[in-house]
Amino acid sequence: MKYRLIGTAALVLLLAGSAVRLFAQEARYVFLFIGDGMGFGQVQAAGFWAASQGAGELCFTDFPVQGFVTTHSASNDVTDSAAAGTALATGRKTANGVLGLDAASAEPLTTLGERARRAGCRVGVASSVAVNHATPAAFYAHRSARESYYDIGFDALRAGFDIYAGAGFKEERRKGDPGSPNLYDLFAGAGYRVVRGADDFPSAADAAEKVLLVQPADAANPSSLPPAIDRRAGDMTLEQITRGCIKFLGSSAADGRPQPFFLMVEGGIVDWLCHANDTAAVLAETCDLGRSVALALEFYRRYPAETLIVVTADHETGGLAVGRGEMAPMSFDALARQTASVIGVTMRLRALRDARPGETVPWDDVCGVLRESYGFWDYTELTPEEETLLKESYEKSFRSQEGPLVRSLYYAVEPVADCAVGIVVRRTGMAWGSGAHTAAVVPVYVLGAGAERFAALRDNTDIPRAIARAAGYPGAD
């Protein structure tokens, strides 16, 4: 397994022989992948996990140019996704909670997507969460509050990018105004082909000038795809979304080559699961993002002199530590037996409660969910102390019809589910430091045309500047 961090001096030496050739070639096809909350710990642990399962390495950890960047915002050493997304989209710092504006929310900032469009490129924005969530929105929106989801949807229309793809819209109507126009109807009226579900995408996209690709209308959560670990047959995936975007954006030009494009793809659920400290689900989600990067790598192999791939994160979430000392060896056995995220387990436990209105859910029924979801008792023997913790959490969950929930930023989960993932992580030799964002530096992995421009990165604002220069976008400084 290769996990290397190449310093600036080493990069200069490494690239010296090819710098002249690369520097002369502008990147015609640009991929920017953002793992929301994905720090070095998440990448390293996911790589170890993939290797332990015989799945090979994460493809991007072998990219020739690697480094790290700081992520602080203009208002805090610990950024949020809006400010970090804006930094990655514009090359400028802003305050937490702000999208596409300066720190005073006075000056609109030009995004990479807007620069690419002015350069004559097709543009796509994709995510595993809502299209109008913070990170994707940072590439087209200009709002002082990231929670202005409905207005952010209007900004997507104004930007007029060629394809938006993701779980759906968060707040498709203005909050508190059920009579306000539906965002999906507005997109359709503006000439977008609204495609619900990846299965219908190929035929629908062939005849479309612009596309909005989202989950089917009956999806359980319009704000998020199902986590990879909870995925069932028929669920839409980030890999399907990425494949569809590449096909649509790169449709052949008059000379037979794909048209030039810029595509941002966010693995947004990584962050959501890091907030819940659900190790197995986080590693599955990180590997899932890796499968989308692999599609870009396939494209790169066809057009290596004209393709640039950048993989990074907006910030780290959870303070994941990989290893707790030489006396606590790492083990992935407990992770391999986990078959559902803490969110999926919570849904199963709520179904038990809903099936017994006015009654207490028996402990044995809860044990059945824990056996199925974590392999407890059947494969993973629990200590008396662990059983006591689970039973105490069960009492908190089911002492009443509506027990108290453990809340993270995006989820409210049953205490017994939260306790179970804590037992799993303790058996791995890994540990979480918090349930929130941290100020840790995040990794950057680069491959392709103009890669040498990324040798001197220091801060997240350097990334979009290097991309714009490598691609020859107007206004790049």
CSV table of C-alpha atoms in Angstrom, one decimal:
chain,number,residue,atom,x,y,z
A,1,MET,CA,0.0,0.0,0.0
A,2,LYS,CA,1.4,3.4,-1.0
A,3,TYR,CA,0.6,6.4,1.0
A,4,ARG,CA,3.2,9.1,0.3
A,5,LEU,CA,3.3,12.8,0.9
A,6,ILE,CA,5.6,14.5,-1.6
A,7,GLY,CA,7.2,17.8,-0.5
A,8,THR,CA,7.6,20.8,-2.7
A,9,ALA,CA,11.3,20.3,-3.4
A,10,ALA,CA,10.7,16.6,-4.3
A,11,LEU,CA,7.9,17.5,-6.6
A,12,VAL,CA,10.1,20.0,-8.5
A,13,LEU,CA,12.7,17.3,-9.0
A,14,LEU,CA,10.1,14.7,-9.9
A,15,LEU,CA,8.5,16.9,-12.6
A,16,ALA,CA,11.6,18.6,-13.9
A,17,GLY,CA,11.9,16.3,-16.9
A,18,SER,CA,8.4,16.8,-18.1
A,19,ALA,CA,7.6,20.3,-16.9
A,20,VAL,CA,8.2,21.9,-20.3
A,21,ARG,CA,6.0,19.5,-22.1
A,22,LEU,CA,3.2,19.8,-19.6
A,23,PHE,CA,3.4,23.5,-19.2
A,24,ALA,CA,2.8,24.0,-22.9
A,25,GLN,CA,-0.4,21.9,-22.8
A,26,GLU,CA,-3.6,23.4,-21.4
A,27,ALA,CA,-6.0,21.1,-19.7
A,28,ARG,CA,-9.0,20.8,-22.0
A,29,TYR,CA,-10.9,18.4,-19.7
A,30,VAL,CA,-10.9,19.2,-16.0
A,31,PHE,CA,-12.1,17.0,-13.1
A,32,LEU,CA,-12.3,18.3,-9.6
A,33,PHE,CA,-13.3,15.8,-7.0
A,34,ILE,CA,-14.1,16.9,-3.4
A,35,GLY,CA,-14.5,14.5,-0.6
A,36,ASP,CA,-16.5,16.5,1.9
A,37,GLY,CA,-14.8,15.9,5.4
A,38,MET,CA,-12.2,13.6,3.8
A,39,GLY,CA,-8.9,14.1,5.7
A,40,PHE,CA,-5.7,12.1,5.5
A,41,GLY,CA,-7.1,9.7,8.1
A,42,GLN,CA,-10.2,8.9,6.1
A,43,VAL,CA,-8.1,8.3,2.9
A,44,GLN,CA,-5.5,6.2,4.7
A,45,ALA,CA,-8.0,4.1,6.6
A,46,ALA,CA,-10.1,3.6,3.4
A,47,GLY,CA,-7.0,2.4,1.6
A,48,PHE,CA,-6.1,-0.1,4.3
A,49,TRP,CA,-9.7,-1.2,4.3
A,50,ALA,CA,-9.9,-1.7,0.5
A,51,ALA,CA,-6.7,-3.7,0.6
A,52,SER,CA,-7.9,-5.9,3.4
A,53,GLN,CA,-11.0,-6.7,1.3
A,54,GLY,CA,-8.9,-7.5,-1.8
A,55,ALA,CA,-10.2,-4.4,-3.6
A,56,GLY,CA,-6.8,-2.9,-4.4
A,57,GLU,CA,-5.8,0.7,-3.7
A,58,LEU,CA,-7.8,3.9,-4.0
A,59,CYS,CA,-6.7,4.9,-7.5
A,60,PHE,CA,-6.0,8.5,-6.6
A,61,THR,CA,-3.5,7.7,-3.8
A,62,ASP,CA,-1.1,6.7,-6.6
A,63,PHE,CA,-1.3,10.0,-8.4
A,64,PRO,CA,2.2,11.4,-9.0
A,65,VAL,CA,1.6,14.9,-7.5
A,66,GLN,CA,0.5,14.9,-3.8
A,67,GLY,CA,0.4,17.5,-1.1
A,68,PHE,CA,-1.7,19.1,1.6
A,69,VAL,CA,-3.4,22.4,2.1
A,70,THR,CA,-4.8,24.5,5.0
A,71,THR,CA,-8.6,25.1,5.1
A,72,HIS,CA,-9.3,28.0,7.6
A,73,SER,CA,-12.0,30.4,6.6
A,74,ALA,CA,-11.9,34.2,6.8
A,75,SER,CA,-13.9,34.0,10.1
A,76,ASN,CA,-12.7,30.9,11.8
A,77,ASP,CA,-9.7,28.5,12.0
A,78,VAL,CA,-12.3,25.8,11.5
A,79,THR,CA,-14.2,26.2,8.3
A,80,ASP,CA,-17.6,25.1,7.3
A,81,SER,CA,-18.5,23.7,3.9
A,82,ALA,CA,-19.8,26.9,2.5
A,83,ALA,CA,-16.6,28.9,3.1
A,84,ALA,CA,-14.4,26.0,2.2
A,85,GLY,CA,-16.4,25.3,-1.0
A,86,THR,CA,-16.1,29.0,-1.9
A,87,ALA,CA,-12.3,28.9,-1.4
A,88,LEU,CA,-12.1,25.8,-3.7
A,89,ALA,CA,-14.4,27.4,-6.3
A,90,THR,CA,-13.0,31.0,-6.3
A,91,GLY,CA,-9.6,31.1,-4.8
A,92,ARG,CA,-10.8,33.6,-2.2
A,93,LYS,CA,-11.5,33.2,1.5
A,94,THR,CA,-14.9,34.1,2.9
A,95,ALA,CA,-16.8,33.8,6.2
A,96,ASN,CA,-18.4,30.6,7.4
A,97,GLY,CA,-21.9,30.2,6.1
A,98,VAL,CA,-21.3,32.4,3.0
A,99,LEU,CA,-21.4,31.2,-0.6
A,100,GLY,CA,-19.6,32.8,-3.5
A,101,LEU,CA,-19.3,36.3,-1.9
A,102,ASP,CA,-16.4,37.9,-0.1
A,103,ALA,CA,-16.2,37.9,3.7
A,104,ALA,CA,-18.4,41.0,4.0
A,105,SER,CA,-21.0,39.4,1.7
A,106,ALA,CA,-20.7,42.5,-0.5
A,107,GLU,CA,-18.7,41.4,-3.6
A,108,PRO,CA,-19.6,38.4,-5.8
A,109,LEU,CA,-16.7,36.1,-6.5
A,110,THR,CA,-16.1,34.5,-9.8
A,111,THR,CA,-16.2,30.7,-9.6
A,112,LEU,CA,-14.3,28.1,-11.6
A,113,GLY,CA,-17.5,27.0,-13.2
A,114,GLU,CA,-18.2,30.6,-14.4
A,115,ARG,CA,-14.6,30.9,-15.7
A,116,ALA,CA,-14.8,27.7,-17.5
A,117,ARG,CA,-18.1,28.7,-19.1
A,118,ARG,CA,-16.6,32.0,-20.3
A,119,ALA,CA,-13.7,30.0,-21.8
A,120,GLY,CA,-16.3,28.1,-24.0
A,121,CYS,CA,-16.3,24.9,-21.9
A,122,ARG,CA,-19.3,22.9,-20.9
A,123,VAL,CA,-19.8,22.8,-17.1
A,124,GLY,CA,-21.2,20.2,-14.7
A,125,VAL,CA,-21.8,20.2,-11.0
A,126,ALA,CA,-22.5,16.9,-9.3
A,127,SER,CA,-22.9,15.6,-5.7
A,128,SER,CA,-24.1,12.6,-3.7
A,129,VAL,CA,-26.2,15.1,-1.6
A,130,ALA,CA,-28.6,17.9,-2.6
A,131,VAL,CA,-27.7,20.0,-5.7
A,132,ASN,CA,-28.3,23.1,-3.6
A,133,HIS,CA,-26.2,22.0,-0.7
A,134,ALA,CA,-23.2,24.0,0.3
A,135,THR,CA,-20.3,22.5,-1.6
A,136,PRO,CA,-22.0,22.2,-5.0
A,137,ALA,CA,-23.6,25.5,-4.5
A,138,ALA,CA,-20.3,27.2,-4.0
A,139,PHE,CA,-19.5,26.7,-7.7
A,140,TYR,CA,-22.6,28.7,-8.9
A,141,ALA,CA,-24.3,30.5,-6.1
A,142,HIS,CA,-23.7,33.9,-4.5
A,143,ARG,CA,-25.5,34.0,-1.2
A,144,SER,CA,-24.8,35.3,2.3
A,145,ALA,CA,-26.5,32.3,3.9
A,146,ARG,CA,-25.9,28.7,2.9
A,147,GLU,CA,-29.4,27.8,4.3
A,148,SER,CA,-31.1,29.9,1.6
A,149,TYR,CA,-31.7,26.6,-0.3
A,150,TYR,CA,-34.5,27.8,-2.5
A,151,ASP,CA,-32.7,31.0,-3.6
A,152,ILE,CA,-29.6,29.0,-4.2
A,153,GLY,CA,-31.7,26.9,-6.6
A,154,PHE,CA,-32.4,30.1,-8.5
A,155,ASP,CA,-28.7,30.9,-8.7
A,156,ALA,CA,-28.2,27.5,-10.4
A,157,LEU,CA,-30.7,28.6,-13.0
A,158,ARG,CA,-29.0,31.9,-13.5
A,159,ALA,CA,-25.6,30.2,-13.9
A,160,GLY,CA,-27.0,28.1,-16.6
A,161,PHE,CA,-24.5,25.2,-16.4
A,162,ASP,CA,-25.0,22.3,-18.7
A,163,ILE,CA,-25.7,19.7,-16.1
A,164,TYR,CA,-26.5,19.6,-12.5
A,165,ALA,CA,-26.7,16.2,-10.8
A,166,GLY,CA,-27.3,14.9,-7.3
A,167,ALA,CA,-29.8,13.6,-4.9
A,168,GLY,CA,-32.3,16.3,-5.6
A,169,PHE,CA,-33.2,19.7,-4.1
A,170,LYS,CA,-33.3,20.5,-0.5
A,171,GLU,CA,-36.5,22.7,-0.1
A,172,GLU,CA,-37.8,22.5,-3.6
A,173,ARG,CA,-40.3,25.2,-2.6
A,174,ARG,CA,-39.7,28.3,-0.6
A,175,LYS,CA,-39.8,27.4,3.1
A,176,GLY,CA,-43.1,28.5,4.6
A,177,ASP,CA,-44.6,29.2,1.2
A,178,PRO,CA,-46.2,26.0,-0.2
A,179,GLY,CA,-47.6,28.0,-3.2
A,180,SER,CA,-44.1,29.1,-4.4
A,181,PRO,CA,-43.0,27.7,-7.8
A,182,ASN,CA,-41.4,24.2,-7.6
A,183,LEU,CA,-37.6,24.3,-8.5
A,184,TYR,CA,-38.0,21.2,-10.7
A,185,ASP,CA,-40.8,23.0,-12.7
A,186,LEU,CA,-38.6,26.1,-13.0
A,187,PHE,CA,-35.7,24.1,-14.4
A,188,ALA,CA,-38.0,22.4,-16.9
A,189,GLY,CA,-39.4,25.7,-17.9
A,190,ALA,CA,-35.9,27.1,-18.4
A,191,GLY,CA,-35.0,24.3,-20.9
A,192,TYR,CA,-33.5,21.7,-18.7
A,193,ARG,CA,-34.4,18.1,-19.2
A,194,VAL,CA,-35.3,16.9,-15.7
A,195,VAL,CA,-34.2,13.2,-15.5
A,196,ARG,CA,-35.2,11.2,-12.4
A,197,GLY,CA,-33.0,8.2,-12.0
A,198,ALA,CA,-29.9,7.1,-13.7
A,199,ASP,CA,-31.6,4.3,-15.7
A,200,ASP,CA,-33.5,6.9,-17.8
A,201,PHE,CA,-30.5,9.2,-18.3
A,202,PRO,CA,-28.9,7.8,-21.4
A,203,SER,CA,-31.9,8.0,-23.6
A,204,ALA,CA,-33.1,11.3,-22.1
A,205,ALA,CA,-29.8,13.0,-22.3
A,206,ASP,CA,-29.2,12.3,-26.0
A,207,ALA,CA,-31.8,14.8,-27.1
A,208,ALA,CA,-31.2,17.4,-24.3
A,209,GLU,CA,-29.3,20.6,-24.4
A,210,LYS,CA,-29.2,20.9,-20.6
A,211,VAL,CA,-29.9,18.3,-17.9
A,212,LEU,CA,-30.9,18.1,-14.3
A,213,LEU,CA,-30.3,14.6,-13.1
A,214,VAL,CA,-31.8,13.6,-9.7
A,215,GLN,CA,-33.2,10.6,-7.8
A,216,PRO,CA,-36.6,9.3,-8.6
A,217,ALA,CA,-39.5,11.2,-7.0
A,218,ASP,CA,-40.2,8.5,-4.5
A,219,ALA,CA,-36.6,8.4,-3.1
A,220,ALA,CA,-36.5,8.1,0.7
A,221,ASN,CA,-34.3,11.2,1.1
A,222,PRO,CA,-34.3,13.9,-1.5
A,223,SER,CA,-31.3,15.6,0.2
A,224,SER,CA,-28.9,12.6,0.0
A,225,LEU,CA,-28.3,9.4,-2.0
A,226,PRO,CA,-28.4,6.3,0.3
A,227,PRO,CA,-24.9,5.8,1.9
A,228,ALA,CA,-22.9,3.2,0.0
A,229,ILE,CA,-23.1,0.7,2.9
A,230,ASP,CA,-26.9,0.9,2.9
A,231,ARG,CA,-27.3,0.7,-0.9
A,232,ARG,CA,-29.9,-1.5,-2.4
A,233,ALA,CA,-30.6,-2.6,-6.0
A,234,GLY,CA,-32.0,0.3,-7.9
A,235,ASP,CA,-30.6,3.1,-5.7
A,236,MET,CA,-28.8,5.8,-7.7
A,237,THR,CA,-25.1,6.1,-7.0
A,238,LEU,CA,-22.4,8.7,-7.3
A,239,GLU,CA,-20.6,6.5,-9.8
A,240,GLN,CA,-23.7,6.5,-12.1
A,241,ILE,CA,-24.0,10.3,-11.7
A,242,THR,CA,-20.3,10.8,-12.6
A,243,ARG,CA,-20.5,8.5,-15.6
A,244,GLY,CA,-23.6,10.3,-16.9
A,245,CYS,CA,-21.9,13.7,-16.5
A,246,ILE,CA,-18.8,12.6,-18.3
A,247,LYS,CA,-20.8,11.2,-21.2
A,248,PHE,CA,-23.1,14.3,-21.5
A,249,LEU,CA,-20.4,16.9,-21.1
A,250,GLY,CA,-17.9,15.2,-23.4
A,251,SER,CA,-20.2,14.6,-26.3
A,252,SER,CA,-18.2,14.8,-29.5
A,253,ALA,CA,-17.4,18.2,-31.0
A,254,ALA,CA,-17.1,18.8,-34.8
A,255,ASP,CA,-13.5,17.5,-34.8
A,256,GLY,CA,-14.6,14.2,-33.3
A,257,ARG,CA,-13.0,14.9,-29.9
A,258,PRO,CA,-15.0,15.4,-26.7
A,259,GLN,CA,-16.0,19.0,-26.1
A,260,PRO,CA,-13.9,20.8,-23.5
A,261,PHE,CA,-15.5,20.7,-20.0
A,262,PHE,CA,-15.1,21.3,-16.3
A,263,LEU,CA,-16.8,18.9,-13.9
A,264,MET,CA,-16.9,19.2,-10.1
A,265,VAL,CA,-18.0,16.0,-8.3
A,266,GLU,CA,-18.6,16.0,-4.5
A,267,GLY,CA,-18.7,13.0,-2.2
A,268,GLY,CA,-20.9,14.7,0.2
A,269,ILE,CA,-22.0,11.8,2.4
A,270,VAL,CA,-18.4,11.2,3.6
A,271,ASP,CA,-18.9,14.3,5.8
A,272,TRP,CA,-22.3,13.3,7.0
A,273,LEU,CA,-21.1,9.9,8.3
A,274,CYS,CA,-17.9,11.4,9.8
A,275,HIS,CA,-20.2,13.6,11.9
A,276,ALA,CA,-21.7,10.4,13.2
A,277,ASN,CA,-18.3,8.8,13.7
A,278,ASP,CA,-19.5,5.7,11.8
A,279,THR,CA,-16.2,4.3,10.7
A,280,ALA,CA,-17.3,1.4,8.5
A,281,ALA,CA,-19.8,3.6,6.7
A,282,VAL,CA,-17.2,6.4,6.2
A,283,LEU,CA,-14.7,4.0,4.7
A,284,ALA,CA,-17.3,2.6,2.3
A,285,GLU,CA,-18.2,6.1,1.2
A,286,THR,CA,-14.6,7.1,0.7
A,287,CYS,CA,-14.1,4.0,-1.5
A,288,ASP,CA,-17.3,4.9,-3.3
A,289,LEU,CA,-15.8,8.3,-4.2
A,290,GLY,CA,-12.7,6.5,-5.4
A,291,ARG,CA,-14.9,4.6,-7.9
A,292,SER,CA,-16.0,7.9,-9.4
A,293,VAL,CA,-12.4,9.1,-9.6
A,294,ALA,CA,-11.6,5.8,-11.5
A,295,LEU,CA,-14.1,6.9,-14.2
A,296,ALA,CA,-12.1,10.1,-14.7
A,297,LEU,CA,-8.9,8.1,-14.8
A,298,GLU,CA,-10.4,6.0,-17.6
A,299,PHE,CA,-11.1,9.2,-19.5
A,300,TYR,CA,-7.6,10.5,-18.8
A,301,ARG,CA,-6.1,7.3,-20.3
A,302,ARG,CA,-7.8,8.2,-23.6
A,303,TYR,CA,-6.7,11.9,-23.5
A,304,PRO,CA,-3.7,12.1,-21.2
A,305,ALA,CA,-2.2,15.2,-22.7
A,306,GLU,CA,-5.4,17.2,-22.2
A,307,THR,CA,-6.9,15.9,-19.0
A,308,LEU,CA,-6.4,17.2,-15.5
A,309,ILE,CA,-7.7,15.4,-12.4
A,310,VAL,CA,-7.6,17.0,-8.9
A,311,VAL,CA,-8.9,15.1,-5.8
A,312,THR,CA,-9.1,17.0,-2.5
A,313,ALA,CA,-11.3,17.8,0.4
A,314,ASP,CA,-13.0,20.9,1.7
A,315,HIS,CA,-12.1,20.2,5.3
A,316,GLU,CA,-11.6,17.2,7.7
A,317,THR,CA,-14.4,16.0,9.9
A,318,GLY,CA,-14.2,14.0,13.1
A,319,GLY,CA,-10.5,14.0,13.8
A,320,LEU,CA,-10.1,10.4,12.7
A,321,ALA,CA,-6.9,8.8,14.1
A,322,VAL,CA,-5.7,5.7,12.3
A,323,GLY,CA,-4.1,3.6,15.0
A,324,ARG,CA,-3.9,3.9,18.8
A,325,GLY,CA,-0.4,2.7,19.5
A,326,GLU,CA,1.6,-0.5,18.9
A,327,MET,CA,-0.1,-2.3,21.7
A,328,ALA,CA,-3.5,-1.9,20.0
A,329,PRO,CA,-3.1,-3.5,16.5
A,330,MET,CA,-5.5,-2.4,13.8
A,331,SER,CA,-8.2,-4.9,12.8
A,332,PHE,CA,-10.9,-4.7,10.1
A,333,ASP,CA,-12.9,-7.8,11.2
A,334,ALA,CA,-15.6,-5.8,13.0
A,335,LEU,CA,-15.9,-3.4,10.1
A,336,ALA,CA,-16.3,-6.2,7.6
A,337,ARG,CA,-19.3,-7.5,9.6
A,338,GLN,CA,-21.1,-4.2,9.6
A,339,THR,CA,-23.8,-4.1,6.9
A,340,ALA,CA,-25.6,-0.8,7.6
A,341,SER,CA,-24.8,2.7,8.6
A,342,VAL,CA,-25.9,4.2,11.8
A,343,ILE,CA,-28.6,5.9,9.8
A,344,GLY,CA,-29.8,2.7,8.3
A,345,VAL,CA,-29.8,1.0,11.7
A,346,THR,CA,-31.8,3.9,13.2
A,347,MET,CA,-34.4,3.4,10.4
A,348,ARG,CA,-34.7,-0.3,11.3
A,349,LEU,CA,-35.1,0.5,15.0
A,350,ARG,CA,-37.8,3.1,14.3
A,351,ALA,CA,-39.6,0.5,12.2
A,352,LEU,CA,-39.7,-1.7,15.2
A,353,ARG,CA,-41.2,1.1,17.3
A,354,ASP,CA,-43.7,2.0,14.6
A,355,ALA,CA,-44.8,-1.7,14.4
A,356,ARG,CA,-45.7,-1.6,18.2
A,357,PRO,CA,-47.6,1.7,18.8
A,358,GLY,CA,-47.9,2.3,22.5
A,359,GLU,CA,-45.7,-0.7,23.4
A,360,THR,CA,-42.1,-1.2,24.4
A,361,VAL,CA,-40.0,-2.8,21.8
A,362,PRO,CA,-38.5,-6.0,23.3
A,363,TRP,CA,-34.7,-6.2,23.8
A,364,ASP,CA,-34.6,-9.4,21.8
A,365,ASP,CA,-36.0,-7.6,18.8
A,366,VAL,CA,-33.4,-5.0,19.1
A,367,CYS,CA,-30.7,-7.7,19.4
A,368,GLY,CA,-31.9,-9.1,16.1
A,369,VAL,CA,-31.2,-5.8,14.3
A,370,LEU,CA,-27.8,-5.5,16.0
A,371,ARG,CA,-27.0,-9.1,14.9
A,372,GLU,CA,-28.0,-8.4,11.3
A,373,SER,CA,-26.3,-5.0,11.1
A,374,TYR,CA,-23.1,-5.5,13.1
A,375,GLY,CA,-22.6,-9.3,13.5
A,376,PHE,CA,-22.8,-9.0,17.3
A,377,TRP,CA,-23.0,-12.3,19.2
A,378,ASP,CA,-22.9,-14.4,16.0
A,379,TYR,CA,-19.5,-13.2,14.7
A,380,THR,CA,-18.4,-10.5,17.2
A,381,GLU,CA,-18.4,-11.6,20.8
A,382,LEU,CA,-19.2,-8.7,23.2
A,383,THR,CA,-17.7,-8.2,26.6
A,384,PRO,CA,-20.0,-7.9,29.6
A,385,GLU,CA,-19.2,-4.2,29.7
A,386,GLU,CA,-20.2,-3.8,26.0
A,387,GLU,CA,-23.5,-5.6,26.6
A,388,THR,CA,-24.2,-3.4,29.6
A,389,LEU,CA,-23.6,-0.3,27.4
A,390,LEU,CA,-25.9,-1.5,24.7
A,391,LYS,CA,-28.7,-2.3,27.2
A,392,GLU,CA,-28.3,1.1,28.9
A,393,SER,CA,-28.6,2.7,25.4
A,394,TYR,CA,-31.6,0.5,24.6
A,395,GLU,CA,-33.3,1.8,27.7
A,396,LYS,CA,-32.7,5.4,26.5
A,397,SER,CA,-34.0,4.5,23.1
A,398,PHE,CA,-37.1,2.6,24.1
A,399,ARG,CA,-38.1,3.7,27.6
A,400,SER,CA,-40.9,5.6,25.8
A,401,GLN,CA,-42.6,5.7,22.4
A,402,GLU,CA,-40.3,8.6,21.4
A,403,GLY,CA,-36.9,8.1,23.1
A,404,PRO,CA,-34.2,10.8,23.1
A,405,LEU,CA,-32.0,10.8,20.0
A,406,VAL,CA,-28.3,11.4,19.6
A,407,ARG,CA,-27.8,14.3,17.2
A,408,SER,CA,-25.0,15.1,14.8
A,409,LEU,CA,-25.0,17.9,12.3
A,410,TYR,CA,-27.1,16.0,9.7
A,411,TYR,CA,-28.6,13.1,11.5
A,412,ALA,CA,-30.5,12.2,14.7
A,413,VAL,CA,-29.9,8.6,15.6
A,414,GLU,CA,-31.1,6.1,18.1
A,415,PRO,CA,-28.8,5.9,21.2
A,416,VAL,CA,-28.4,2.1,20.8
A,417,ALA,CA,-27.2,2.6,17.2
A,418,ASP,CA,-24.8,5.3,18.3
A,419,CYS,CA,-23.5,3.0,21.0
A,420,ALA,CA,-23.1,0.1,18.6
A,421,VAL,CA,-20.8,2.1,16.1
A,422,GLY,CA,-18.7,3.1,19.1
A,423,ILE,CA,-18.2,-0.5,20.0
A,424,VAL,CA,-17.2,-1.3,16.4
A,425,VAL,CA,-14.6,1.5,16.1
A,426,ARG,CA,-13.0,0.6,19.4
A,427,ARG,CA,-12.3,-2.8,18.0
A,428,THR,CA,-10.5,-1.4,14.9
A,429,GLY,CA,-7.6,0.3,16.6
A,430,MET,CA,-8.9,3.7,15.3
A,431,ALA,CA,-10.4,6.6,17.2
A,432,TRP,CA,-12.5,9.7,16.5
A,433,GLY,CA,-11.6,13.0,18.2
A,434,SER,CA,-14.9,14.8,17.7
A,435,GLY,CA,-18.2,14.9,15.9
A,436,ALA,CA,-17.5,18.2,14.2
A,437,HIS,CA,-15.2,19.8,11.6
A,438,THR,CA,-11.5,20.2,12.5
A,439,ALA,CA,-8.7,22.6,11.4
A,440,ALA,CA,-6.6,19.7,10.1
A,441,VAL,CA,-4.8,20.1,6.8
A,442,VAL,CA,-6.4,18.0,3.9
A,443,PRO,CA,-4.8,16.1,1.1
A,444,VAL,CA,-4.5,17.0,-2.6
A,445,TYR,CA,-3.9,14.4,-5.3
A,446,VAL,CA,-3.2,15.6,-8.9
A,447,LEU,CA,-2.7,13.9,-12.3
A,448,GLY,CA,-2.5,15.2,-15.8
A,449,ALA,CA,-2.0,18.3,-17.9
A,450,GLY,CA,-0.6,21.2,-15.8
A,451,ALA,CA,0.0,19.0,-12.8
A,452,GLU,CA,3.3,20.8,-12.1
A,453,ARG,CA,1.4,23.9,-11.2
A,454,PHE,CA,0.2,22.2,-8.0
A,455,ALA,CA,3.7,21.7,-6.7
A,456,ALA,CA,3.7,24.8,-4.4
A,457,LEU,CA,0.2,24.5,-2.9
A,458,ARG,CA,-0.1,25.8,0.6
A,459,ASP,CA,-3.8,26.8,1.1
A,460,ASN,CA,-7.1,25.6,-0.4
A,461,THR,CA,-7.4,28.9,-2.3
A,462,ASP,CA,-4.3,27.9,-4.3
A,463,ILE,CA,-6.2,25.0,-5.9
A,464,PRO,CA,-8.6,26.8,-8.1
A,465,ARG,CA,-5.9,29.3,-9.1
A,466,ALA,CA,-3.7,26.4,-10.3
A,467,ILE,CA,-6.7,24.8,-12.1
A,468,ALA,CA,-7.6,28.0,-13.9
A,469,ARG,CA,-4.0,28.5,-15.0
A,470,ALA,CA,-3.6,24.9,-16.1
A,471,ALA,CA,-6.9,25.2,-18.1
A,472,GLY,CA,-6.2,28.7,-19.5
A,473,TYR,CA,-9.5,30.1,-18.1
A,474,PRO,CA,-9.9,33.8,-18.4
A,475,GLY,CA,-9.1,36.0,-15.4
A,476,ALA,CA,-6.8,33.4,-13.8
A,477,ASP,CA,-4.2,35.1,-11.6
